[in-house]
CSV table of C-alpha atoms and ligand atoms in Angstrom, one decimal:
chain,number,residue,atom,x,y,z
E,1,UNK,CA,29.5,81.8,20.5
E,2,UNK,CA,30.1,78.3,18.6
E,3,UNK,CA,30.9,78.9,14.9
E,4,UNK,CA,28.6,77.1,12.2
E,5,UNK,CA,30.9,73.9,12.4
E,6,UNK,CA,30.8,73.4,15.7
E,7,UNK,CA,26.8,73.2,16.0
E,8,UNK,CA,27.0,71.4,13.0
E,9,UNK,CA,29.0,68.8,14.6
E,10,UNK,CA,26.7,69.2,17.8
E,11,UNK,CA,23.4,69.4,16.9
E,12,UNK,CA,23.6,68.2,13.3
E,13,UNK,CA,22.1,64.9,12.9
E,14,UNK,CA,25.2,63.1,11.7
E,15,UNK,CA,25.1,60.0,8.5
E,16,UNK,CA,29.2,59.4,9.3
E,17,UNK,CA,32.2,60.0,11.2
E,18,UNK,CA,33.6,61.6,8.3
E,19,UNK,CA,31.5,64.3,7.0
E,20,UNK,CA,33.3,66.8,4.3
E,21,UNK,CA,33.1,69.6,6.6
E,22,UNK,CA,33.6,72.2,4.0
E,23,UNK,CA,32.0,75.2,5.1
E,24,UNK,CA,30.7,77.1,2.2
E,25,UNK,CA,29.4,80.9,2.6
E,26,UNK,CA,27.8,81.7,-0.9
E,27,UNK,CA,27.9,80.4,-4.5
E,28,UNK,CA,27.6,81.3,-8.2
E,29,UNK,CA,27.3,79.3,-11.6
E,30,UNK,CA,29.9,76.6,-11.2
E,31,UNK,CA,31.9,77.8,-7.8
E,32,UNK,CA,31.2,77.7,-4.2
E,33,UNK,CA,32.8,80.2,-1.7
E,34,UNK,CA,34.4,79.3,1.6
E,35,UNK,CA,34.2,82.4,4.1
E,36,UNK,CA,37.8,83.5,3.8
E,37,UNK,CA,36.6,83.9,0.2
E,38,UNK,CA,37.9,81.0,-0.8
E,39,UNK,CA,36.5,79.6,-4.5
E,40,UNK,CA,35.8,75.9,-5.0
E,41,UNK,CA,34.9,74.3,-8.6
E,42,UNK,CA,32.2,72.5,-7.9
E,43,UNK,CA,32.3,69.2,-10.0
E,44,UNK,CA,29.5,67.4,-8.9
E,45,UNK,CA,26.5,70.0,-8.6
E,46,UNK,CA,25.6,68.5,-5.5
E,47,UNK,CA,24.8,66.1,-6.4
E,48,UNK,CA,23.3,66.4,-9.6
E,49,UNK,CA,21.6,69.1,-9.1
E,50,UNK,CA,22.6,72.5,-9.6
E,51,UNK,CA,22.5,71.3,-13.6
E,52,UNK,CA,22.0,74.9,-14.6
E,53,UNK,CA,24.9,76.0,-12.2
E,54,UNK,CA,24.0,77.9,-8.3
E,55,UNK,CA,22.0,80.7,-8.6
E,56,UNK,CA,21.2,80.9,-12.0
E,57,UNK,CA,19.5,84.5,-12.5
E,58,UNK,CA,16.6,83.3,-13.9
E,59,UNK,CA,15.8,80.7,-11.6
E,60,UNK,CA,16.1,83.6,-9.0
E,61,UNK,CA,14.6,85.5,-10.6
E,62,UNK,CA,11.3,83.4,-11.0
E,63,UNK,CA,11.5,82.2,-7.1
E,64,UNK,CA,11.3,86.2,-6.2
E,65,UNK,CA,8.6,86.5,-8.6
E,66,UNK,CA,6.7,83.6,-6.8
E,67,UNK,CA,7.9,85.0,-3.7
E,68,UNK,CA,5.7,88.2,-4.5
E,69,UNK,CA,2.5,86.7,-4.7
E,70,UNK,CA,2.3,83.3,-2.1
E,71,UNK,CA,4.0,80.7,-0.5
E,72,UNK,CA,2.0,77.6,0.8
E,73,UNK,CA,-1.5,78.0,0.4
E,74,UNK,CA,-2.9,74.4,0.5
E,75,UNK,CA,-2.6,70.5,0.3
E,76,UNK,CA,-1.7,69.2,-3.0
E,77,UNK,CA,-4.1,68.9,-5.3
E,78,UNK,CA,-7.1,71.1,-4.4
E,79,UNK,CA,-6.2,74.7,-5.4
E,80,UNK,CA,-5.4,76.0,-8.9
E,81,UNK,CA,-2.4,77.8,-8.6
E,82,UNK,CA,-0.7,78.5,-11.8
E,83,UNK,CA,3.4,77.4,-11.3
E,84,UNK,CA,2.1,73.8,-10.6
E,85,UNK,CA,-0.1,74.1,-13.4
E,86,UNK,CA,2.5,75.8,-15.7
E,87,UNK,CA,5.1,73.5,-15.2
E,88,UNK,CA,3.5,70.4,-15.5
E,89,UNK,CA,2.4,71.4,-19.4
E,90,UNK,CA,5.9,71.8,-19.8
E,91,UNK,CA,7.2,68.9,-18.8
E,92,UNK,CA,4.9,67.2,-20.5
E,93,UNK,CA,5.9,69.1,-23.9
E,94,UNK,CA,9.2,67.3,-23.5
E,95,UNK,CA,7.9,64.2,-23.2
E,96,UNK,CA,6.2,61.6,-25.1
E,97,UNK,CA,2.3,62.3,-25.8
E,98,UNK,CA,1.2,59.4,-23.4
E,99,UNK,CA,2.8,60.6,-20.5
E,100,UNK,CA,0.6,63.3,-19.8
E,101,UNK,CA,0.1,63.3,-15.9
E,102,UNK,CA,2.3,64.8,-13.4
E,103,UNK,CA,2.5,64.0,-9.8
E,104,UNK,CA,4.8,66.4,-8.0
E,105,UNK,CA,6.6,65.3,-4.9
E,106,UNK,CA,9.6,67.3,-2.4
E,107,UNK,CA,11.9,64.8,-3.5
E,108,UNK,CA,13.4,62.0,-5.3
E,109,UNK,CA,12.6,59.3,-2.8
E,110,UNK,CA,9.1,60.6,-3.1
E,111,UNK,CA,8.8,60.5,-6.0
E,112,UNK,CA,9.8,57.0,-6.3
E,113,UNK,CA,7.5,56.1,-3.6
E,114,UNK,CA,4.5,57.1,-5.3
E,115,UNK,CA,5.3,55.6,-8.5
E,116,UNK,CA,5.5,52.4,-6.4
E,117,UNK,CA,2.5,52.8,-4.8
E,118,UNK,CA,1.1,53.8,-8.4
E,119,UNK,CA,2.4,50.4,-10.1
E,120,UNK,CA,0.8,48.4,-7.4
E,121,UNK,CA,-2.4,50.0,-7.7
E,122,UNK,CA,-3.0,49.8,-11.6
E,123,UNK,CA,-1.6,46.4,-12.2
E,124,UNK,CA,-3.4,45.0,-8.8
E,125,UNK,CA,0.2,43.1,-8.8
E,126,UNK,CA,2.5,43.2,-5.7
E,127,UNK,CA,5.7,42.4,-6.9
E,128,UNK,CA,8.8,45.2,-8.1
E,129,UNK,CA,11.9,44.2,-9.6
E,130,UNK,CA,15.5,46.5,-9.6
E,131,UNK,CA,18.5,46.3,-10.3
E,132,UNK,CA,21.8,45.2,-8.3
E,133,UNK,CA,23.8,48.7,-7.2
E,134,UNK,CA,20.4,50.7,-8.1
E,135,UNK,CA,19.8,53.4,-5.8
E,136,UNK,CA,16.5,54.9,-5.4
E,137,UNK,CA,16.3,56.4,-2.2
E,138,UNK,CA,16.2,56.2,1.8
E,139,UNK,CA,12.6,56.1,2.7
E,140,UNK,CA,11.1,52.6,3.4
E,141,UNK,CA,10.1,51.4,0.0
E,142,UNK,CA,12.8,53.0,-2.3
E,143,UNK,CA,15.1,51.4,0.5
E,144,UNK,CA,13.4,48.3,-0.5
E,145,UNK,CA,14.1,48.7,-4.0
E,146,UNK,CA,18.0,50.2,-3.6
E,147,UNK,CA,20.2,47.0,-4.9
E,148,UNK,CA,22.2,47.0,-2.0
E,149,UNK,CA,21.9,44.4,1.3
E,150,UNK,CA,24.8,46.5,3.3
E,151,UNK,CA,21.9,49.2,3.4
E,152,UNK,CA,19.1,47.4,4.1
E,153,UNK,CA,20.1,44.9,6.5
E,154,UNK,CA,20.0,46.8,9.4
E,155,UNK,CA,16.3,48.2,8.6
E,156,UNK,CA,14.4,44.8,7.6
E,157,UNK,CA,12.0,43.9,7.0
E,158,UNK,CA,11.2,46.2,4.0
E,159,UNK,CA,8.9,45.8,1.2
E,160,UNK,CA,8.5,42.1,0.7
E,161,UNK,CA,8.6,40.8,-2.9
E,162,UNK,CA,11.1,43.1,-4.4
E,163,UNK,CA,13.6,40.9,-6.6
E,164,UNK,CA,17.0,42.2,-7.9
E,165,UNK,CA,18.4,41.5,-11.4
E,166,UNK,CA,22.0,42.6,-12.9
E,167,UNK,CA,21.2,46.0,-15.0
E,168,UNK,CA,22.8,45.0,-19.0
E,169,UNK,CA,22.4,41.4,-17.9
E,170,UNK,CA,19.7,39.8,-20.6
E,171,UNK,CA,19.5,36.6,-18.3
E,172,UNK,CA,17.4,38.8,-15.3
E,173,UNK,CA,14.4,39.8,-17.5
E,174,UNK,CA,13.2,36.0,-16.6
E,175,UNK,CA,12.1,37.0,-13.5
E,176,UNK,CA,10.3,40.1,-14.5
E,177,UNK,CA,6.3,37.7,-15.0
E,178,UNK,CA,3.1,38.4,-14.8
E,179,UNK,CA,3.3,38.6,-10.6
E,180,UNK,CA,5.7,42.0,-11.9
E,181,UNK,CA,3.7,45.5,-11.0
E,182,UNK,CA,6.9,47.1,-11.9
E,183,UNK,CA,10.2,47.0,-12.9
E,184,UNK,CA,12.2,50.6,-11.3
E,185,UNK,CA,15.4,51.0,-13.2
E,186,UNK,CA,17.7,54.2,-14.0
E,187,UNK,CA,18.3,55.1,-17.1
E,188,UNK,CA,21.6,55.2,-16.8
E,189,UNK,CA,23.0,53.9,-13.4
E,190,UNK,CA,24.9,56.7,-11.1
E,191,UNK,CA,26.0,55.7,-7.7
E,192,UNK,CA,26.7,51.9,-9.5
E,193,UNK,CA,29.3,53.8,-10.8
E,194,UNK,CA,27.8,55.5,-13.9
E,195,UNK,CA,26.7,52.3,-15.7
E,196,UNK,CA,25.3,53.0,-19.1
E,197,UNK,CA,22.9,50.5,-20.7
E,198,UNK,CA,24.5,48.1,-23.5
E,199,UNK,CA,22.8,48.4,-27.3
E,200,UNK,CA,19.5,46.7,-26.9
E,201,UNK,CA,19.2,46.3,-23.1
E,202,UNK,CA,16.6,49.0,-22.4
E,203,UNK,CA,14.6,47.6,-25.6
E,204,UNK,CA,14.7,43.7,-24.4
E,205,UNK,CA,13.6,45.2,-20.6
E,206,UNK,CA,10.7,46.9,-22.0
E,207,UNK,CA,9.3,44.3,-24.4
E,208,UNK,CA,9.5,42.1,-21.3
E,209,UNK,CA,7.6,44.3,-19.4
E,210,UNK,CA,5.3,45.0,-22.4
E,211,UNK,CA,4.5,41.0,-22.3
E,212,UNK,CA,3.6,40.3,-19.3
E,213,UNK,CA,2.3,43.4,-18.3
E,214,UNK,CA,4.5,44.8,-16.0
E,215,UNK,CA,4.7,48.9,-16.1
E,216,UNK,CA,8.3,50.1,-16.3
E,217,UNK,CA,9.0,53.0,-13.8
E,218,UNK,CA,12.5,54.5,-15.0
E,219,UNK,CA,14.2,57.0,-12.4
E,220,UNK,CA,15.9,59.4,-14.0
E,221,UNK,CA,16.5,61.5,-10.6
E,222,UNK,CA,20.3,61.7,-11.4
E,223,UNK,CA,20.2,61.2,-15.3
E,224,UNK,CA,17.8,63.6,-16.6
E,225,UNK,CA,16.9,67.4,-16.8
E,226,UNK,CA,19.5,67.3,-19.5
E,227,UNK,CA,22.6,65.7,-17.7
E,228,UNK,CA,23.2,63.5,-20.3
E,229,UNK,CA,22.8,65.4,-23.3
E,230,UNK,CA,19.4,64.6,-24.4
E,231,UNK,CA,16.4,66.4,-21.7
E,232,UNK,CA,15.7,62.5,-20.8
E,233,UNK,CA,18.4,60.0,-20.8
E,234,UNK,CA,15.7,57.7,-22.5
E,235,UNK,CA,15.1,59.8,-25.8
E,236,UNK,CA,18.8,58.1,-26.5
E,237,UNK,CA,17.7,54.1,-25.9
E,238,UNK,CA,14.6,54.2,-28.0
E,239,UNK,CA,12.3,53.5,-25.8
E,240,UNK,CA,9.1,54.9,-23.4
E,241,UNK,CA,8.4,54.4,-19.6
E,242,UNK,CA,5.5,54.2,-18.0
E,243,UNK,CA,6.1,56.0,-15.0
E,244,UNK,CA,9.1,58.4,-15.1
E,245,UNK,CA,10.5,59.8,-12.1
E,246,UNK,CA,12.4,63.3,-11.9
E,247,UNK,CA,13.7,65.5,-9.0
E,248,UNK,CA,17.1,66.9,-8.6
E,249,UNK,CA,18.2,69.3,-11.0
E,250,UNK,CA,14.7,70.0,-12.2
E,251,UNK,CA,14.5,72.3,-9.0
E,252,UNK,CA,17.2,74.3,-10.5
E,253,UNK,CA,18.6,74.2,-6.7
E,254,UNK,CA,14.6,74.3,-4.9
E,255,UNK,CA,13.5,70.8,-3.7
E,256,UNK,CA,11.4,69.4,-5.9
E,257,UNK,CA,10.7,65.6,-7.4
E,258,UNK,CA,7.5,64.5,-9.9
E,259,UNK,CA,6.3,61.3,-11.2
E,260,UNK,CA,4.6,61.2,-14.5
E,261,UNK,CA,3.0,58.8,-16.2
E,262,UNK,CA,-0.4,58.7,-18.2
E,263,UNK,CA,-4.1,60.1,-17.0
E,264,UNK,CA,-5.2,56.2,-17.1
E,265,UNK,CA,-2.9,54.8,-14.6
E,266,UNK,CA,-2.6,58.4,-12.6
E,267,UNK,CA,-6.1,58.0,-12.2
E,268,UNK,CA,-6.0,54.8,-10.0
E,269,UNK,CA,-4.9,57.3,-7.3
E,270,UNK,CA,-8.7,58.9,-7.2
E,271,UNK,CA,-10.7,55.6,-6.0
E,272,UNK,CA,-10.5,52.6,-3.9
E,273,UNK,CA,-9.3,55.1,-1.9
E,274,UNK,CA,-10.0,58.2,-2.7
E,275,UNK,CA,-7.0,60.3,-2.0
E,276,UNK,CA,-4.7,58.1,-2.6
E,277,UNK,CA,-1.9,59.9,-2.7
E,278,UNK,CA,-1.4,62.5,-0.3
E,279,UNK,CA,1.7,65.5,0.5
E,280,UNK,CA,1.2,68.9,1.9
E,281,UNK,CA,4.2,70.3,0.1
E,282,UNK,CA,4.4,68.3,-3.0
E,283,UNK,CA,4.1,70.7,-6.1
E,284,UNK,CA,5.1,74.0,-3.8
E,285,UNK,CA,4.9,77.0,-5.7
E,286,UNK,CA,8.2,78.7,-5.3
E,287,UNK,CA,10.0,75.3,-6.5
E,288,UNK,CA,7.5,74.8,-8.8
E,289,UNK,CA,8.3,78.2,-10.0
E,290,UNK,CA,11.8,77.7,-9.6
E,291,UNK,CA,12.0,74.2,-12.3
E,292,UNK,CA,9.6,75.9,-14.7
E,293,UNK,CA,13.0,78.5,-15.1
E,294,UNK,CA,15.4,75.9,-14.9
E,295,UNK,CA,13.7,73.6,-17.7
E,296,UNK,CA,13.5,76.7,-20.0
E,297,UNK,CA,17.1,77.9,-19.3
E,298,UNK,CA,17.8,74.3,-20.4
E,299,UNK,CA,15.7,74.6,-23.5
E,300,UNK,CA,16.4,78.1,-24.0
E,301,UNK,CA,20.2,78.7,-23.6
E,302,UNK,CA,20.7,75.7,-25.5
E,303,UNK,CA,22.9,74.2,-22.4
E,304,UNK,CA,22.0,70.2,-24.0
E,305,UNK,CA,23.9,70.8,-27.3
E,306,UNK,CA,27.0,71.5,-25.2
E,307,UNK,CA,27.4,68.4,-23.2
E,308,UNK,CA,28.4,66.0,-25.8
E,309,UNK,CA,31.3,68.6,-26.6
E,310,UNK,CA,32.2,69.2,-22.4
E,311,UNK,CA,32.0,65.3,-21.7
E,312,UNK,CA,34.3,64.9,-24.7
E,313,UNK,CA,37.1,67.3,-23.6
E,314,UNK,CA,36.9,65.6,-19.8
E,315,UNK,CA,37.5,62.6,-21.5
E,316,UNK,CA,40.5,63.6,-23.8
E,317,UNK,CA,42.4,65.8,-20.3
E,318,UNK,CA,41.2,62.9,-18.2
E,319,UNK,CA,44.5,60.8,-18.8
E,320,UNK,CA,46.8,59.6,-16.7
E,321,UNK,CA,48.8,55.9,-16.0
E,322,UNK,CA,46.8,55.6,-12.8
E,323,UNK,CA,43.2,56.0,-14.2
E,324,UNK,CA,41.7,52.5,-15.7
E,325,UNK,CA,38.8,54.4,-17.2
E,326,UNK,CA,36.4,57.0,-18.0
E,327,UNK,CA,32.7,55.7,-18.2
E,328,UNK,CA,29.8,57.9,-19.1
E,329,UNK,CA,26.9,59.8,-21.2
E,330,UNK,CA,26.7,63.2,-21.3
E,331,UNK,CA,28.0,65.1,-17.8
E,332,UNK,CA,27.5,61.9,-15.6
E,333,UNK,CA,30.7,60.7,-15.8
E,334,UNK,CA,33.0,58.2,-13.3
E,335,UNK,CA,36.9,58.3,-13.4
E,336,UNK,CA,37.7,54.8,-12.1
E,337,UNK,CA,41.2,53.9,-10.5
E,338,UNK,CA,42.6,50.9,-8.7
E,339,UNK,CA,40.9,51.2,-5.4
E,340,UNK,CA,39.2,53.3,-2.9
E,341,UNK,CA,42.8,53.8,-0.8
E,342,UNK,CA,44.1,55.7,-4.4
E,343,UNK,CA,41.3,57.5,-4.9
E,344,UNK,CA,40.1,58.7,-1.5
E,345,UNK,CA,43.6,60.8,-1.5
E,346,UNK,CA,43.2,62.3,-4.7
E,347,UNK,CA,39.6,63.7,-4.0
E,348,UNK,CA,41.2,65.0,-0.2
E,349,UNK,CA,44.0,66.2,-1.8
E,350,UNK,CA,41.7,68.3,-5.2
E,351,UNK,CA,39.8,69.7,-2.6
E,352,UNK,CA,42.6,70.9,-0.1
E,353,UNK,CA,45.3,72.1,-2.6
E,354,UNK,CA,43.2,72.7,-5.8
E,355,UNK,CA,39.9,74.1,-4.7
E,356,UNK,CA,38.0,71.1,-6.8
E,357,UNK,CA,35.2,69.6,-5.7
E,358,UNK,CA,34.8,66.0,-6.5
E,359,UNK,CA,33.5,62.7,-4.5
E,360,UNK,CA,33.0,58.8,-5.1
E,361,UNK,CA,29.8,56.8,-5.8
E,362,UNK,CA,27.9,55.3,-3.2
E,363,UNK,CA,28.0,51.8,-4.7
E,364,UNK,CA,31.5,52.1,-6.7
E,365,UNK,CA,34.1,53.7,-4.3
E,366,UNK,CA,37.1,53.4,-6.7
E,367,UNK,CA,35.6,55.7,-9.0
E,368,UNK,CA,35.3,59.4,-8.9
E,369,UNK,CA,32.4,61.4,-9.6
E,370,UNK,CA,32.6,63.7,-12.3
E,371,UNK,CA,28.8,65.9,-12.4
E,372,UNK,CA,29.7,69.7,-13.2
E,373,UNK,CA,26.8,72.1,-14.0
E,374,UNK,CA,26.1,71.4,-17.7
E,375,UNK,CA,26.9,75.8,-17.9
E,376,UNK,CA,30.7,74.7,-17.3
E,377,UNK,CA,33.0,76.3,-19.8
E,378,UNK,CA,35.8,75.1,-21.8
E,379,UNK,CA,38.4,76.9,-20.1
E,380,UNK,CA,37.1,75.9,-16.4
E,381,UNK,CA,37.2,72.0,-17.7
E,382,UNK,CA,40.2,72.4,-18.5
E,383,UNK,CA,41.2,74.4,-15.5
E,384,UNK,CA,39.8,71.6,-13.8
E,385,UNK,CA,41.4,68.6,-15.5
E,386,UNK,CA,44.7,70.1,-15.0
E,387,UNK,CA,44.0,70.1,-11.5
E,388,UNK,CA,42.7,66.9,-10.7
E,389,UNK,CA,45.6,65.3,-12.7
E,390,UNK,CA,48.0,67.2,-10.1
E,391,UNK,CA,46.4,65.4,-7.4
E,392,UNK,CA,46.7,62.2,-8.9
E,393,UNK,CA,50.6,62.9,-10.1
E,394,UNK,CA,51.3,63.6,-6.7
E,395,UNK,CA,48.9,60.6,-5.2
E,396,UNK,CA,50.2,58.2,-7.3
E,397,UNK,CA,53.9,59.3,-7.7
E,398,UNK,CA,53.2,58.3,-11.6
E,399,UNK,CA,53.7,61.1,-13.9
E,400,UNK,CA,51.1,62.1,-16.4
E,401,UNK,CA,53.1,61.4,-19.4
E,402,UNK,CA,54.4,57.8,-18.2
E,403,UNK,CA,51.3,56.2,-20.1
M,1,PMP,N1,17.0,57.9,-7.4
M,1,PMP,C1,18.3,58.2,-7.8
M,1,PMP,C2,18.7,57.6,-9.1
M,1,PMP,C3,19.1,59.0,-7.1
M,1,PMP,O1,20.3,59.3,-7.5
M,1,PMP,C4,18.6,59.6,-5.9
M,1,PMP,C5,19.4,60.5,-5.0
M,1,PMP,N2,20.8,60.3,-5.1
M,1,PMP,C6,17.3,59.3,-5.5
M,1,PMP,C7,16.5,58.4,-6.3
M,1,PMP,C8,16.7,59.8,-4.2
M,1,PMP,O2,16.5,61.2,-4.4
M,1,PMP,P1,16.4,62.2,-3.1
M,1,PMP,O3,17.7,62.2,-2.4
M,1,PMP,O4,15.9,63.5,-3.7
M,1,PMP,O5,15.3,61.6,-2.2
């Protein structure tokens, strides 16, 4: 008999020659369990999504629920079933009044690829704008509009008229015109590194857009469903999207992704063609079931008025000689160091010896990821911090009090 890892490594479509290979048998609010029993602090919710911690009991509790009554009945859109239905008023309730359509997806890349799709067909415009070190997912248009060549090279040719501007760079919005269907931008960067918009950027990017009549599409995959604080990320910029585009933690551990934007634009999808927007799974009623819980454990056990407090204790453990800085808003965080060569031992090292469960950024690899589940405690942060900042003593050889 081969054990897990082995067919893993066998028959396991591969992305690297370095996979984590951390096998993990079962896990509970913030830990994950190896199969010696083994805990692991899991400080990235993998990867943003476990925002309400694994397992929460009410998110189990509604999928059992669901489970009761049916699984896949029918292509999206057709049927009324009520946990689409249900959790698309409630999303909208935390959302502005205009954005009153949701379109739900399996997945963040999806999800982007219908807003996409959606821009094009409203505006009757073909060209997107994003930013440098955005990333927006693997299928062929969010590829497109990921700000990075080194992942796209290999896979051209892509969308064509997709230009990249630098996000908190006022200079860019220039090339945002009236060719622009959309601009896609996160809210607040993640695998950039955690790059969080500049006083007046977001505002100056959507009166450009509102000019020339561009729609802004902002993904707030990683940043919302309460990540940073505030349910969106935007509600802290002052300013409205036109699309918006969730997934991730709204599945409360169930795939799951949406676009919303308003019944006007959502309605391009209905003519010229007809079905214009098609999934079999989108909007499936366990995960639908599934975010509805999650959204009102996050409304309900008041988990956003504890993140400003969380982020603020990482930040005041979270010093050492060796770290340059700590970016962030809300749980998103990035601990950046020197290089990838310092920090690459440190996360080995926090996982090996410490049982802590970290990783880098896709686009910013001398930064560590910092993403707990926003139902952390006190005590496990600083359990946590204590930790990490052994691995980076003994890393580093610097001492923690040198600074
Ligand atoms: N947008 C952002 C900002 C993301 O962080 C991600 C995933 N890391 C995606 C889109 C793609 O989501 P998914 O992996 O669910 O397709």
């Amino acid at each position: 008999m081969l054990t897990p890892r082995q067919l893993f490594l066998r028959h396991q479509a591969q992305t690297s020659d370095f996979p984590l290979l951390l096998e993990i048998e079962r896990a509970e609010g913030v830990f994950m369990y190896g199969p010696d029993g083994r805990p692991y602090l899991d400080l990235i919710s993998g990867i943003g999504v476990s925002n309400v911690g694994h397992r929460h009991p009410r998110v189990l509790e509604a999928i059992q629920h669901q489970l009761d009554k049916y699984l896949h009945l029918m292509v999206y859109g057709e049927l009324v079933q009520a946990p689409p239905a249900e959790l698309a008023h409630a999303l909208h309730q935390t959302l502005p009044a205009r954005l009153d359509s949701v379109y739900f997806t399996n997945s963040g890349t999806e999800a982007v690829e219908g807003a996409l799709k959606l821009a094009k067909r409203h505006t009757g415009r073909t060209g997107l704008v994003s930013c440098h070190r955005a990333y927006h997912g693997s299928t062929q248009g969010a590829l497109s509009v990921t700000g990075s060549e080194d992942f796209k090279r290999s896979y051209r040719p892509l969308l064509p008229d997709v230009q990249h501007i630098e996000f908190n760079d006022l200079t860019g919005l220039q090339l945002i015109t009236e060719h622009t269907a959309a601009v896609i931008v996160e809210t607040v960067q993640g695998e950039a590194g955690v790059r969080v918009p500049e006083a007046g950027y977001l505002t100056a990017l959507r009166q450009r857009c509102t000019a020339v009549g561009a729609l802004l599409i902002l993904d707030e995959i990683q940043c919302g469903f309460g990540r940073t604080g505030t349910f969106w990320a935007f509600e802290q910029f002052g300013i409205e999207p036109d699309i918006l585009l969730t997934a991730k933690g709204m599945g409360g551990g169930m795939p799951i992704g949406a676009f919303i934007a308003p019944q006007e634009i959502m309605a391009g999808f209905k003519s010229n063609p007809i079905l214009g927007h098609l999934t079999t799974f989108g909007g499936h009623p366990v995960s639908c079931a599934a975010a509805l819980a999650t959204l009102r454990v996050i409304q309900e056990e008041q988990l956003l008025a504890g993140v400003t407090e969380k982020a603020a204790l990482f930040r005041r453990l979270m010093r050492h000689p060796a770290i340059r800085e700590v970016r962030g808003c809300g749980l998103l965080m990035a601990v950046e160091f020197d290089s990838f060569a310092v920090l690459k031992p440190i996360i080995d090292r926090a996982l090996a010896q410490e049982g802590i469960l970290t990783d880098w950024f896709l686009f910013c690899d001398n930064s560590l990821r910092l993403a707990p589940p926003l139902t952390i405690t006190h005590a496990e942060i600083e359990q946590a911090c204590v930790a990490l900042l052994r691995a980076v003593s003994f890393v580093t050889g610097q001492e923690q009090g040198a600074a």
